[in-house]
Coordinates of C-alpha atoms in Angstrom, one line a residue:
M1 CA 65.3 -13.1 29.1
N2 CA 63.9 -9.7 28.2
K3 CA 65.9 -6.7 27.1
L4 CA 67.5 -4.7 29.8
D5 CA 65.7 -1.4 30.6
I6 CA 67.5 1.8 31.4
Q7 CA 67.2 1.1 35.2
H8 CA 69.0 -2.3 34.8
K9 CA 71.8 -0.7 32.8
H10 CA 72.2 2.1 35.3
I11 CA 72.3 -0.3 38.3
M12 CA 74.9 -2.4 36.5
R13 CA 77.1 0.6 35.9
L14 CA 76.8 1.6 39.6
I15 CA 77.7 -1.8 40.8
D16 CA 80.8 -1.8 38.5
R17 CA 81.8 1.7 39.4
D18 CA 81.6 1.2 43.2
K19 CA 83.1 -2.3 43.3
G20 CA 86.0 -3.1 45.6
E21 CA 89.1 -5.0 44.8
N22 CA 87.2 -8.3 45.1
G23 CA 84.5 -7.1 42.7
W24 CA 81.8 -6.8 45.4
T25 CA 79.8 -3.5 46.0
S26 CA 78.1 -2.8 49.3
V27 CA 74.3 -2.5 49.0
S28 CA 72.0 -0.9 51.6
A29 CA 69.5 -3.1 53.5
A30 CA 66.7 -1.0 52.0
L31 CA 67.8 -1.5 48.4
Y32 CA 68.9 -5.1 48.6
P33 CA 65.5 -6.8 48.4
H34 CA 64.5 -4.7 45.4
L35 CA 67.7 -5.5 43.5
V36 CA 67.5 -9.2 44.2
K37 CA 63.9 -9.2 43.0
N38 CA 64.4 -7.1 39.9
M39 CA 68.0 -7.7 38.6
P40 CA 68.6 -10.7 36.3
S41 CA 70.6 -13.3 38.3
L42 CA 72.4 -14.2 35.1
L43 CA 74.0 -10.7 35.2
V44 CA 74.3 -9.9 38.9
E45 CA 75.0 -12.1 41.9
F46 CA 74.1 -11.2 45.5
S47 CA 75.4 -12.0 48.9
G48 CA 73.8 -10.9 52.2
S49 CA 73.4 -11.8 55.8
S50 CA 73.0 -10.0 59.1
G51 CA 72.6 -6.5 57.6
C52 CA 75.7 -6.8 55.4
Y53 CA 74.6 -6.9 51.7
S54 CA 76.6 -6.8 48.5
A55 CA 76.3 -7.4 44.8
R56 CA 78.7 -8.0 41.9
L57 CA 78.4 -8.5 38.2
T58 CA 78.8 -12.0 36.9
E59 CA 81.1 -12.7 34.0
K60 CA 78.2 -12.3 31.6
G61 CA 77.2 -9.1 33.3
R62 CA 80.7 -7.7 32.9
N63 CA 80.8 -8.7 29.2
I64 CA 77.5 -6.9 28.6
L65 CA 78.6 -3.8 30.4
E66 CA 81.8 -3.7 28.3
A67 CA 79.7 -4.1 25.2
M68 CA 77.3 -1.3 26.2
E69 CA 80.2 1.1 25.7
W70 CA 80.1 0.4 22.0
L71 CA 76.4 0.9 21.6

């Protein structure tokens, strides 16, 4: 796995910031394919069907996001 670039870090923060009680964040139909293609599946998981798309951080993604606060 390569290092995360600034876009990956920003997207992870947005997913975490906008999450609901269940941890999932709504994602637009236009953005969803880009995220699935470009975000590491080890850090972010996706769900989508019939125009309803969402993303959430995996446990490893949450751990990295917490650690980024210290960097």
